[in-house]
Coordinates of C-alpha atoms and ligand atoms in Angstrom, one line a residue:
Chain A
X30 CA -9.2 14.2 33.8
X31 CA -7.4 11.2 32.3
X32 CA -5.7 11.5 28.8
X33 CA -5.4 9.5 25.7
X34 CA -1.9 8.4 24.4
X35 CA -2.3 11.2 21.8
X36 CA -3.1 13.8 24.4
X37 CA -0.2 12.7 26.6
X38 CA 2.4 12.9 23.8
X39 CA 1.2 16.3 22.6
X40 CA 1.0 17.6 26.1
X41 CA 4.6 16.4 26.6
X42 CA 5.8 18.0 23.3
X43 CA 4.1 21.3 23.7
X44 CA 4.7 21.7 27.6
X45 CA 1.1 22.4 27.8
X46 CA -1.9 20.5 29.5
X47 CA -3.5 19.6 26.2
X48 CA -6.8 17.9 25.4
X49 CA -8.6 17.2 22.1
X50 CA -9.5 20.2 20.2
X51 CA -6.6 22.4 21.5
X52 CA -4.1 23.8 19.0
X53 CA -0.6 23.5 20.3
X54 CA 2.9 24.3 19.0
X55 CA 4.8 21.4 19.6
X56 CA 8.6 20.3 19.2
X57 CA 9.1 17.1 17.1
X58 CA 11.5 14.3 17.8
X59 CA 12.2 13.4 14.2
X60 CA 11.1 14.6 10.7
X61 CA 11.2 12.6 7.5
X62 CA 10.8 13.3 3.9
X63 CA 11.2 11.0 0.7
X64 CA 12.0 11.4 -2.9
X65 CA 8.3 12.1 -3.8
X66 CA 8.2 15.1 -1.2
X67 CA 11.9 16.3 -0.3
X68 CA 12.5 18.3 -3.3
X69 CA 9.6 20.7 -2.5
X70 CA 10.7 20.8 1.2
X71 CA 14.3 21.6 0.1
X72 CA 13.2 24.3 -2.2
X73 CA 10.8 25.9 0.4
X74 CA 13.7 25.6 3.0
X75 CA 16.2 27.4 0.5
X76 CA 13.5 30.1 -0.2
X77 CA 12.8 30.7 3.4
X78 CA 16.4 31.5 3.9
X79 CA 17.0 28.2 6.0
X80 CA 20.8 28.0 6.8
X81 CA 20.9 25.1 9.1
X82 CA 18.8 22.2 10.3
X83 CA 17.5 22.4 14.0
X84 CA 19.1 19.1 14.6
X85 CA 20.6 17.1 11.7
X86 CA 20.4 13.9 13.6
X87 CA 16.8 13.9 13.6
X88 CA 16.3 14.7 9.8
X89 CA 15.9 11.7 7.6
X90 CA 15.7 11.7 3.9
X91 CA 14.8 8.6 2.1
X92 CA 15.1 7.6 -1.5
X93 CA 12.5 5.0 -1.9
X94 CA 9.5 6.0 -4.2
X95 CA 11.5 5.7 -7.5
X96 CA 14.6 3.9 -6.5
X97 CA 16.8 3.4 -8.3
X98 CA 15.7 6.4 -10.4
X99 CA 13.6 5.5 -13.6
X100 CA 13.8 8.9 -15.2
X101 CA 16.3 11.8 -15.6
X102 CA 14.2 14.2 -13.7
X103 CA 14.0 11.8 -10.8
X104 CA 17.8 11.4 -10.8
X105 CA 17.9 15.2 -10.4
X106 CA 15.6 15.0 -7.2
X107 CA 17.8 12.2 -5.8
X108 CA 20.9 14.3 -6.5
X109 CA 19.4 17.3 -4.9
X110 CA 18.7 15.1 -1.9
X111 CA 22.0 13.6 -1.6
X112 CA 23.5 17.3 -1.8
X113 CA 21.1 18.6 0.9
X114 CA 21.8 15.7 3.2
X115 CA 25.6 16.1 2.6
X116 CA 25.6 19.9 3.1
X117 CA 23.3 19.8 6.4
X118 CA 24.5 16.5 7.9
X119 CA 21.0 14.9 7.7
X120 CA 20.5 11.2 7.7
X121 CA 20.3 9.9 4.2
X122 CA 18.9 6.5 3.2
X123 CA 19.8 5.9 -0.4
X124 CA 18.1 3.9 -3.1
X125 CA 18.0 0.3 -2.0
X126 CA 17.8 0.8 1.7
X127 CA 14.1 0.3 1.7
X128 CA 10.7 2.3 2.3
X129 CA 10.8 5.4 4.5
X130 CA 8.5 4.1 7.0
X131 CA 10.1 0.8 7.6
X132 CA 13.4 2.5 8.0
X133 CA 12.0 5.1 10.4
X134 CA 10.8 2.2 12.5
X135 CA 14.1 0.4 12.4
X136 CA 16.1 3.7 12.9
X137 CA 15.6 4.1 16.6
X138 CA 14.2 7.5 16.0
X139 CA 10.7 6.2 16.7
X140 CA 9.9 5.3 20.4
X141 CA 7.0 5.4 22.8
X142 CA 6.1 8.9 23.5
X143 CA 8.1 10.4 20.5
X144 CA 6.2 13.0 18.3
X145 CA 7.4 12.2 14.5
X146 CA 6.3 13.9 11.4
X147 CA 6.8 12.7 7.9
X148 CA 6.2 14.3 4.5
X149 CA 3.9 11.4 3.6
X150 CA 0.5 10.3 4.7
X151 CA 1.5 6.9 5.9
X152 CA 3.6 8.3 8.6
X153 CA 0.8 7.1 10.9
X154 CA 2.3 3.8 10.7
X155 CA 4.7 4.6 13.7
X156 CA 1.9 4.7 16.2
X157 CA 2.4 0.8 16.5
X158 CA 5.5 1.7 18.6
X159 CA 3.5 4.1 20.8
X160 CA 4.7 7.3 19.1
X161 CA 2.4 10.0 18.0
X162 CA 3.4 10.2 14.3
X163 CA 1.5 12.1 11.4
X164 CA 1.9 13.1 7.8
X165 CA 2.6 16.8 6.9
X166 CA 3.1 18.7 3.9
X167 CA 6.4 19.6 2.2
X168 CA 6.4 23.4 2.8
X169 CA 5.7 23.0 6.6
X170 CA 8.3 20.3 6.6
X171 CA 10.8 22.8 5.6
X172 CA 9.6 24.9 8.6
X173 CA 10.3 22.0 10.8
X174 CA 13.7 21.5 9.3
X175 CA 14.5 25.1 10.3
X176 CA 12.7 25.2 13.8
X177 CA 11.9 21.6 15.0
X178 CA 8.5 22.8 15.7
X179 CA 5.0 22.7 14.2
X180 CA 1.5 23.5 15.1
X181 CA -0.9 20.6 15.6
X182 CA -4.6 20.3 16.5
X183 CA -4.7 17.7 19.3
X184 CA -7.0 15.0 17.9
X185 CA -10.0 13.2 19.5
X186 CA -9.2 9.4 19.6
X187 CA -11.6 6.7 18.1
X188 CA -11.1 3.5 19.9
X189 CA -11.2 0.4 17.8
X190 CA -11.3 -2.8 20.0
X191 CA -10.6 -6.1 18.4
X192 CA -11.1 -9.4 20.0
X193 CA -11.1 -13.2 19.2
X194 CA -8.3 -15.1 17.8
X195 CA -7.6 -14.9 14.2
X196 CA -8.5 -18.1 12.2
X197 CA -5.9 -19.7 10.0
X198 CA -4.8 -17.8 6.9
X199 CA -6.7 -14.5 8.4
X200 CA -3.9 -11.8 8.8
X201 CA -3.8 -8.2 10.5
X202 CA -4.2 -6.9 6.9
X203 CA -7.8 -8.6 6.8
X204 CA -8.6 -7.0 10.2
X205 CA -7.7 -3.6 9.0
X206 CA -9.4 -3.8 5.7
X207 CA -12.5 -5.1 7.6
X208 CA -12.1 -1.8 10.0
X209 CA -11.7 0.5 7.1
X210 CA -14.8 -0.8 5.4
X211 CA -16.7 -0.6 8.7
X212 CA -15.5 3.2 9.3
X213 CA -15.4 4.5 5.9
X214 CA -13.0 6.5 3.9
X215 CA -13.6 9.6 6.1
X216 CA -15.1 8.2 9.2
X217 CA -12.0 9.1 11.3
X218 CA -11.0 12.4 9.7
X219 CA -8.8 14.6 11.9
X220 CA -8.8 11.7 14.5
X221 CA -6.5 9.5 16.1
X222 CA -7.4 5.8 15.9
X223 CA -6.3 3.8 18.7
X224 CA -6.3 -0.2 18.3
X225 CA -6.9 -2.2 21.5
X226 CA -8.1 -5.6 22.7
X227 CA -6.9 -9.0 23.0
X228 CA -6.3 -9.6 19.3
X229 CA -4.2 -6.5 19.1
X230 CA -2.2 -7.5 22.1
X231 CA -1.5 -10.9 20.8
X232 CA -0.3 -9.4 17.4
X233 CA 3.3 -9.0 16.6
X234 CA 5.1 -5.7 15.9
X235 CA 4.8 -6.5 12.2
X236 CA 1.1 -6.9 12.4
X237 CA 0.5 -3.9 14.5
X238 CA 2.5 -1.8 12.1
X239 CA 0.0 -3.2 9.3
X240 CA -2.9 -1.8 11.4
X241 CA -1.5 1.7 12.1
X242 CA -0.4 2.0 8.5
X243 CA -3.9 2.2 7.2
X244 CA -5.4 4.5 9.8
X245 CA -5.0 7.2 7.2
X246 CA -7.4 5.4 4.8
X247 CA -10.1 6.3 7.3
X248 CA -9.0 10.0 7.2
X249 CA -7.1 9.7 10.6
X250 CA -4.5 11.8 11.6
X251 CA -2.5 8.9 13.1
X252 CA -2.9 5.2 14.3
X253 CA -1.9 4.5 17.8
X254 CA -1.4 1.2 19.9
X255 CA -0.3 1.4 23.5
X256 CA 3.4 0.6 24.0
X257 CA 3.6 -2.6 26.0
X258 CA 6.4 -5.0 26.7
X259 CA 6.5 -6.2 23.2
X260 CA 7.3 -2.8 22.0
X261 CA 10.1 -2.5 24.5
X262 CA 11.5 -5.8 23.6
X263 CA 11.4 -4.8 19.9
X264 CA 13.2 -1.5 20.6
X265 CA 15.8 -3.2 22.8
X266 CA 16.6 -5.6 20.0
X267 CA 17.2 -2.6 17.8
X268 CA 19.5 -1.2 20.6
X269 CA 17.0 1.7 21.4
X270 CA 16.9 2.7 25.0
X271 CA 13.9 4.8 25.3
X272 CA 11.2 2.2 25.8
X273 CA 8.7 3.3 28.2
X274 CA 5.2 1.7 28.7
X275 CA 2.6 4.2 27.5
X276 CA -1.1 3.8 27.6
X277 CA -4.5 5.9 27.5
X278 CA -5.9 6.4 31.2
X279 CA -8.9 4.5 32.2
X280 CA -10.8 7.8 32.4
X281 CA -9.6 9.4 29.2
X282 CA -12.3 10.6 26.8
X283 CA -12.7 8.9 23.6
X284 CA -14.8 10.2 20.7
X285 CA -16.2 6.7 19.9
X286 CA -15.6 3.2 20.1
X287 CA -15.9 0.3 17.6
X288 CA -15.9 -3.4 18.5
X289 CA -14.8 -6.1 16.2
X290 CA -14.8 -9.9 16.7
X291 CA -12.6 -11.6 14.4
X292 CA -13.2 -15.3 15.4
X293 CA -15.2 -15.9 12.1
X294 CA -13.5 -13.1 9.8
X295 CA -13.1 -14.1 6.2
X296 CA -10.3 -12.9 4.1
X297 CA -11.1 -9.2 3.1
X298 CA -10.5 -7.4 -0.2
X299 CA -10.9 -3.8 -0.9
X300 CA -12.3 -3.5 -4.5
X301 CA -11.8 -0.7 -7.1
X302 CA -11.6 2.3 -6.7
X303 CA -11.7 3.1 -2.9
X304 CA -10.1 1.5 0.1
X305 CA -13.4 1.4 2.0
X306 CA -15.2 -0.7 -0.7
X307 CA -14.3 -3.8 1.2
X308 CA -15.9 -7.2 0.7
X309 CA -15.3 -10.8 2.0
X310 CA -13.1 -12.7 -0.6
X311 CA -16.0 -15.0 -1.3
X312 CA -17.6 -12.3 -3.3
X313 CA -14.8 -11.5 -5.7
X314 CA -13.2 -15.0 -5.9
X315 CA -12.5 -15.9 -9.6
X316 CA -11.7 -12.5 -10.9
X317 CA -8.9 -12.8 -13.3
X318 CA -5.6 -10.8 -12.4
X319 CA -2.4 -9.7 -14.5
X320 CA -0.3 -8.7 -11.8
X321 CA 0.1 -9.4 -8.0
X322 CA 2.2 -7.2 -5.8
X323 CA 3.6 -8.4 -2.3
X324 CA 5.4 -5.5 -0.6
X325 CA 4.9 -1.8 0.6
X326 CA 4.9 -0.2 3.9
X327 CA 1.6 -2.1 4.5
X328 CA 2.9 -5.6 3.9
X329 CA 6.5 -5.9 3.0
X330 CA 7.7 -7.1 6.3
X331 CA 9.3 -10.4 7.3
X332 CA 6.0 -12.2 8.6
X333 CA 4.4 -10.9 5.4
X334 CA 7.1 -12.5 3.2
X335 CA 7.0 -15.7 5.3
X336 CA 3.1 -16.4 4.8
X337 CA 3.5 -15.9 1.2
X338 CA 6.5 -18.0 0.7
X339 CA 4.7 -20.8 2.7
X340 CA 1.9 -20.9 0.0
X341 CA 4.3 -20.4 -3.0
X342 CA 6.9 -23.1 -1.8
X343 CA 7.4 -25.7 -4.4
X344 CA 4.6 -24.1 -6.7
X345 CA 4.6 -21.9 -9.8
X346 CA 2.9 -18.5 -10.3
X347 CA 0.2 -19.0 -12.9
X348 CA 1.6 -18.6 -16.4
X349 CA 0.6 -15.0 -17.6
X350 CA 0.6 -13.4 -14.3
X351 CA 3.4 -11.3 -12.9
X352 CA 4.1 -11.5 -9.3
X353 CA 6.4 -8.8 -7.9
X354 CA 8.0 -9.0 -4.5
X355 CA 9.6 -6.1 -2.9
X356 CA 10.9 -6.4 0.7
X357 CA 10.3 -3.3 2.9
X358 CA 13.9 -2.8 3.9
X359 CA 17.4 -4.1 3.4
X360 CA 17.3 -5.9 6.8
X361 CA 14.2 -7.6 5.9
X362 CA 15.7 -8.5 2.5
X363 CA 18.7 -10.1 4.1
X364 CA 16.7 -11.9 6.8
X365 CA 14.4 -13.4 4.0
X366 CA 17.7 -14.4 2.0
X367 CA 18.9 -16.1 5.1
X368 CA 15.7 -18.0 5.7
X369 CA 15.4 -19.2 2.0
X370 CA 12.2 -17.1 1.4
X371 CA 13.8 -15.2 -1.5
X372 CA 14.7 -18.6 -3.2
X373 CA 11.2 -19.6 -2.8
X374 CA 9.9 -16.6 -4.6
X375 CA 12.4 -16.8 -7.5
X376 CA 11.8 -20.5 -8.0
X377 CA 8.0 -19.9 -8.1
X378 CA 8.6 -17.3 -10.9
X379 CA 8.2 -14.1 -8.9
X380 CA 10.2 -10.9 -9.8
X381 CA 12.0 -9.9 -6.6
X382 CA 12.8 -6.1 -6.7
X383 CA 15.2 -4.2 -4.5
X384 CA 13.7 -2.9 -1.2
X385 CA 11.6 0.3 -1.8
X386 CA 8.1 1.2 -2.8
X387 CA 8.2 -0.9 -5.9
X388 CA 5.1 -0.4 -8.0
X389 CA 3.0 0.9 -5.1
X390 CA 3.3 4.6 -6.3
X391 CA 2.8 3.9 -10.0
X392 CA 6.2 5.2 -11.1
X393 CA 8.2 2.2 -12.1
X394 CA 8.7 -1.6 -11.6
X395 CA 5.2 -2.8 -12.6
X396 CA 3.0 -0.1 -14.1
X397 CA -0.5 -1.4 -15.2
X398 CA -1.9 -1.2 -18.7
X399 CA -5.4 -0.1 -19.5
X400 CA -7.8 -2.8 -18.5
X401 CA -5.3 -4.8 -16.6
X402 CA -6.3 -6.1 -13.0
X403 CA -3.9 -6.0 -10.0
X404 CA -4.1 -7.5 -6.6
X405 CA -1.9 -5.8 -4.1
X406 CA -0.9 -5.9 -0.6
X407 CA -0.5 -2.2 -0.4
X408 CA -2.8 0.2 0.9
X409 CA -4.4 2.2 -1.9
X410 CA -6.5 1.3 -4.9
X411 CA -7.4 4.7 -6.3
X412 CA -8.0 5.0 -9.9
X413 CA -4.7 5.5 -11.7
X414 CA -2.6 4.8 -8.5
X415 CA -0.5 2.2 -10.3
X416 CA -0.6 3.3 -13.8
X417 CA -3.4 3.4 -16.3
X418 CA -6.7 5.2 -15.1
X419 CA -8.5 2.2 -16.8
X420 CA -6.7 -0.3 -14.7
X421 CA -8.3 -2.0 -11.6
X422 CA -6.5 -2.6 -8.2
X423 CA -7.7 -4.9 -5.5
X424 CA -6.2 -4.8 -2.0
X425 CA -5.7 -7.9 0.1
X426 CA -3.5 -9.9 2.6
X427 CA -0.1 -11.5 1.7
X428 CA -1.8 -14.9 2.0
X429 CA -4.6 -14.0 -0.5
X430 CA -2.0 -12.4 -2.7
X431 CA 0.1 -15.5 -3.0
X432 CA -3.0 -17.6 -3.4
X433 CA -4.2 -15.5 -6.2
X434 CA -0.8 -15.6 -7.9
X435 CA -0.9 -19.4 -8.1
X436 CA -4.5 -19.5 -9.4
X437 CA -4.3 -16.4 -11.6
X438 CA -7.7 -15.2 -10.3
X439 CA -8.7 -13.8 -6.8
X440 CA -8.4 -16.9 -4.5
X441 CA -9.4 -17.6 -0.9
X442 CA -6.2 -18.7 0.7
X443 CA -8.0 -21.1 3.0
X444 CA -8.7 -23.2 0.0
X445 CA -4.9 -24.2 -0.2
X446 CA -5.3 -25.3 3.3
X447 CA -7.6 -28.0 2.6
X448 CA -5.7 -29.5 -0.5
Chain B
X19 CA -4.8 36.2 -1.4
X20 CA -7.4 39.1 -1.6
X21 CA -10.1 39.2 1.0
X22 CA -12.8 38.8 -1.5
X23 CA -12.6 36.0 -4.2
X24 CA -15.2 36.0 -6.9
X25 CA -15.5 33.1 -9.4
X26 CA -17.4 30.4 -11.4
X27 CA -17.9 27.1 -9.7
X28 CA -16.6 23.7 -10.6
X29 CA -18.6 21.3 -8.8
X30 CA -17.2 17.8 -7.6
X31 CA -18.5 15.1 -5.2
X32 CA -17.2 13.3 -2.2
X33 CA -13.8 11.8 -1.5
X34 CA -11.9 13.6 -4.3
X35 CA -8.4 12.1 -3.7
X36 CA -5.2 13.5 -4.4
X37 CA -4.5 11.1 -7.1
X38 CA -7.5 12.4 -8.9
X39 CA -6.2 16.0 -8.5
X40 CA -2.9 15.1 -9.9
X41 CA -2.0 11.6 -10.6
X42 CA 1.1 10.0 -8.9
X43 CA 2.6 9.0 -12.1
X44 CA 2.8 12.6 -13.2
X45 CA 4.0 13.9 -9.7
X46 CA 6.8 11.4 -9.9
X47 CA 7.7 11.8 -13.4
X48 CA 7.3 15.7 -14.0
X49 CA 9.0 18.2 -11.7
X50 CA 8.2 21.3 -13.7
X51 CA 5.1 22.8 -12.2
X52 CA 3.8 24.3 -15.4
X53 CA 3.8 20.9 -17.2
X54 CA 2.5 19.3 -14.0
X55 CA -0.4 21.6 -13.7
X56 CA -1.6 20.7 -17.3
X57 CA -2.9 17.4 -15.8
X58 CA -4.8 18.8 -12.9
X59 CA -8.2 17.1 -12.4
X60 CA -7.9 15.4 -15.9
X61 CA -9.2 12.0 -14.8
X62 CA -12.6 13.8 -13.9
X63 CA -12.9 16.7 -16.3
X64 CA -10.7 16.5 -19.6
X65 CA -8.5 19.7 -20.2
X66 CA -9.7 21.0 -16.9
X67 CA -6.5 23.1 -16.6
X68 CA -7.3 24.9 -19.9
X69 CA -10.8 25.5 -19.2
X70 CA -10.4 27.1 -15.7
X71 CA -10.4 30.9 -15.5
X72 CA -8.4 32.7 -12.9
X73 CA -10.4 33.1 -9.6
X74 CA -12.6 30.0 -10.4
X75 CA -13.8 28.2 -7.4
X76 CA -13.9 24.4 -6.8
X77 CA -16.8 23.3 -4.7
X78 CA -16.9 19.6 -3.5
X79 CA -18.6 17.3 -0.9
X80 CA -16.8 15.5 1.8
X81 CA -13.3 14.5 2.4
X82 CA -11.7 16.7 -0.3
X83 CA -7.9 15.9 -0.9
X84 CA -7.8 12.5 0.8
X85 CA -5.0 10.1 0.1
X86 CA -1.4 11.0 -0.5
X87 CA 0.2 13.8 1.4
X88 CA 1.4 15.4 -2.1
X89 CA 1.6 19.1 -1.8
X90 CA 1.6 19.2 -5.5
X91 CA -2.3 18.6 -5.3
X92 CA -3.1 22.2 -3.8
X93 CA -0.2 23.7 -5.8
X94 CA -1.5 22.5 -9.2
X95 CA -4.8 23.9 -8.4
X96 CA -3.4 27.3 -7.4
X97 CA -1.2 27.3 -10.3
X98 CA -4.0 26.9 -12.8
X99 CA -5.9 29.9 -11.1
X100 CA -8.3 28.3 -8.8
X101 CA -9.1 31.1 -6.2
X102 CA -10.4 28.8 -3.4
X103 CA -11.6 25.5 -2.7
X104 CA -14.9 24.9 -0.9
X105 CA -15.8 21.6 0.7
X106 CA -18.0 20.1 3.3
X107 CA -14.8 18.6 4.9
X108 CA -11.2 18.3 3.9
X109 CA -8.6 15.6 4.6
X110 CA -6.4 17.2 7.0
X111 CA -2.8 17.0 5.1
X112 CA -4.5 18.6 2.1
X113 CA -6.1 21.3 4.3
X114 CA -2.7 22.1 5.8
X115 CA -1.0 22.1 2.5
X116 CA -3.5 24.4 1.0
X117 CA -3.0 27.0 3.7
X118 CA 0.7 26.8 3.6
X119 CA 0.8 27.4 -0.2
X120 CA -1.7 30.1 0.1
X121 CA -4.8 28.4 -1.5
X122 CA -7.8 29.1 0.7
X123 CA -9.5 25.9 1.8
X124 CA -13.0 26.8 3.2
X125 CA -15.1 24.3 5.1
X126 CA -18.8 24.9 4.4
X127 CA -21.9 22.7 5.3
X128 CA -23.8 23.9 2.4
X129 CA -22.0 22.8 -0.6
X130 CA -24.9 20.7 -1.8
X131 CA -27.0 23.8 -2.4
X132 CA -24.1 25.2 -4.8
X133 CA -24.4 24.0 -8.4
X134 CA -21.8 23.8 -11.2
X135 CA -21.6 27.1 -13.0
X136 CA -22.7 29.1 -10.1
X137 CA -21.0 32.4 -9.4
X138 CA -19.8 32.8 -5.6
X139 CA -18.4 35.5 -3.7
X140 CA -16.1 34.4 -0.9
X141 CA -15.2 36.7 1.8
X142 CA -12.7 35.0 4.2
X143 CA -12.3 38.0 6.7
X144 CA -16.0 38.4 7.2
X145 CA -16.4 34.6 7.1
X146 CA -19.2 34.0 4.4
X147 CA -19.8 32.6 1.1
X148 CA -22.4 34.4 -1.2
X149 CA -23.9 32.6 -4.0
X150 CA -24.7 35.5 -6.6
X151 CA -26.5 33.1 -9.0
X152 CA -28.9 32.1 -6.3
X153 CA -28.9 34.9 -4.1
X154 CA -28.1 32.7 -1.1
X155 CA -25.5 33.2 1.8
X156 CA -23.8 30.4 3.5
X157 CA -21.8 30.6 6.6
X158 CA -18.3 29.0 6.7
X159 CA -16.3 27.5 9.5
X160 CA -13.9 30.2 10.6
X161 CA -10.1 29.9 9.6
X162 CA -8.0 30.4 12.9
X163 CA -6.4 33.8 12.8
X164 CA -2.9 32.6 12.7
X165 CA -3.6 30.5 9.7
X166 CA -5.4 33.5 8.0
X167 CA -2.3 35.4 8.3
X168 CA -0.4 32.7 6.5
X169 CA -3.0 32.8 3.8
X170 CA -3.0 36.6 3.7
X171 CA 0.8 36.4 3.1
X172 CA 0.2 34.0 0.2
X173 CA 1.7 31.0 2.1
X174 CA 4.3 30.0 4.5
X175 CA 7.2 30.9 2.4
X176 CA 5.9 34.4 1.7
X177 CA 5.1 34.8 5.2
X178 CA 8.8 34.1 6.2
X179 CA 10.1 36.3 3.4
X180 CA 7.6 39.2 4.5
X181 CA 8.3 38.9 8.4
X182 CA 11.6 37.4 8.4
X183 CA 10.6 34.6 10.9
X184 CA 8.3 31.7 11.2
X185 CA 4.9 32.0 12.5
X186 CA 5.9 29.9 15.5
Ligands
SF4_505 S1 5.0 1.7 -0.2 FE1 3.5 2.8 -1.2 S2 2.2 3.7 0.3 FE2 4.2 3.1 1.3 S3 5.5 4.9 1.3 FE3 5.9 3.7 -0.7 S4 4.4 4.6 -2.1 FE4 3.6 5.2 -0.2

């Protein structure tokens, strides 16, 4: 019987002929923890008597959630991470490098066929490069640090087929918001979600990463896209040699299939307080906002910054609205500088933060007060996520975010096309 | 973990995410577990941590523990004395984390029959939940033996301490 990409990778990594439902012990190709999860992993590693890492070159620690540190207790966490990385020879990306998931993608440790674990739920992002990547907890991360192995349940795969060409101002983020709204917050629990179809094929790597990033918002274990020539070219540009084309077999078994034609798709907005509460922008237009955030592991990449800068160029963010921009990595930041995008943001009145999670995790750089409203390009709008439990978070694309910042209220970016 | 857990039910709905269990702003600012645990579930039930008695049981609907991968979520629940979490389904990272820190996470289709304040008896080895208040018995999805062993040791760290090796 044929296999899905998920079944192929877990078979390879476990040395078993594995199919959905099997529980396998597999060796992992890379492991990542960040400043929100690493301390518990380090403590568990020490408590379990861990002496050395199974392969220091494959262990990555990232300081990105509260970077640079905003509190003394976080400074201690960062210090412990630096010491651990130094003692054991692990890779450390210190404050200012960027968001863990973007750094993993740029690091060369993620490639088609790789099995990657991260102590963060959005580890599923890397499926855009044809890897099987999934979030795990801190204690089991400590076990991975020691052994390089972990148990996995081989997931069923839900196929999401997207067709039609994206209309102007409609972005991959609108596609994934639409899909999350259709599938629901637990519609793909324990499953792999594989995105396919001509629209996905036509998308850039940046756009594909946005799709896979939000797979977990449907409960999925991971998002996956077949590794095609575009992936290999991208990896080659990074100097990575492990590019192989990888796709699900024709006769593989899928647990279900969802089809979506995006030819007439409107900009989508996820409304408070759940990610699957998705509506077309026309239903929420006019809601006033206090803050707009452009960034995160969902939408802090170059393409996202370009789209937003194009809308903001020569204009000003509405008085009274704070627009915060945080590039997802240092290399994106540098490229944005080169292209003049950062200047566009600063002239428009945006606050440009260092690469990192910014206000996404609700710990610094833009915490919401009670009754404030934020429109964010990130991936979660849970109550209390970005500050007060009485604040409201709307999720949308970089284009909708930029248009909203100009108008001070939720705005359909297509309106700016006409004027 | 003992084979039998008896406790009062705290009932919750569907999609209880990890930000509701313990908000990110606390997770990211308080690293002391005693302090952190005081805020468990507070967005849903004020002073929840103080009101819970050792062995009490959380019962919820679908997708319990969705959202961020924070292990602090099951940790604070265990820390304030929750003896088990029973839900119709769990988000997978929460489920893994709960087992790894020694908090029984039990899948049961009948959670809608269980009400706030009921007294339950959970038997993990024999695989049932008994509602002592309503005199009903519900079956549960069996926990794989390897994971039961981790639970029985009180989590992965204690397992390694006990056996001197990882389970794999
Ligand atoms: S950007 Fe937000 S969602 Fe992404 S890793 Fe950082 S905190 Fe998590």
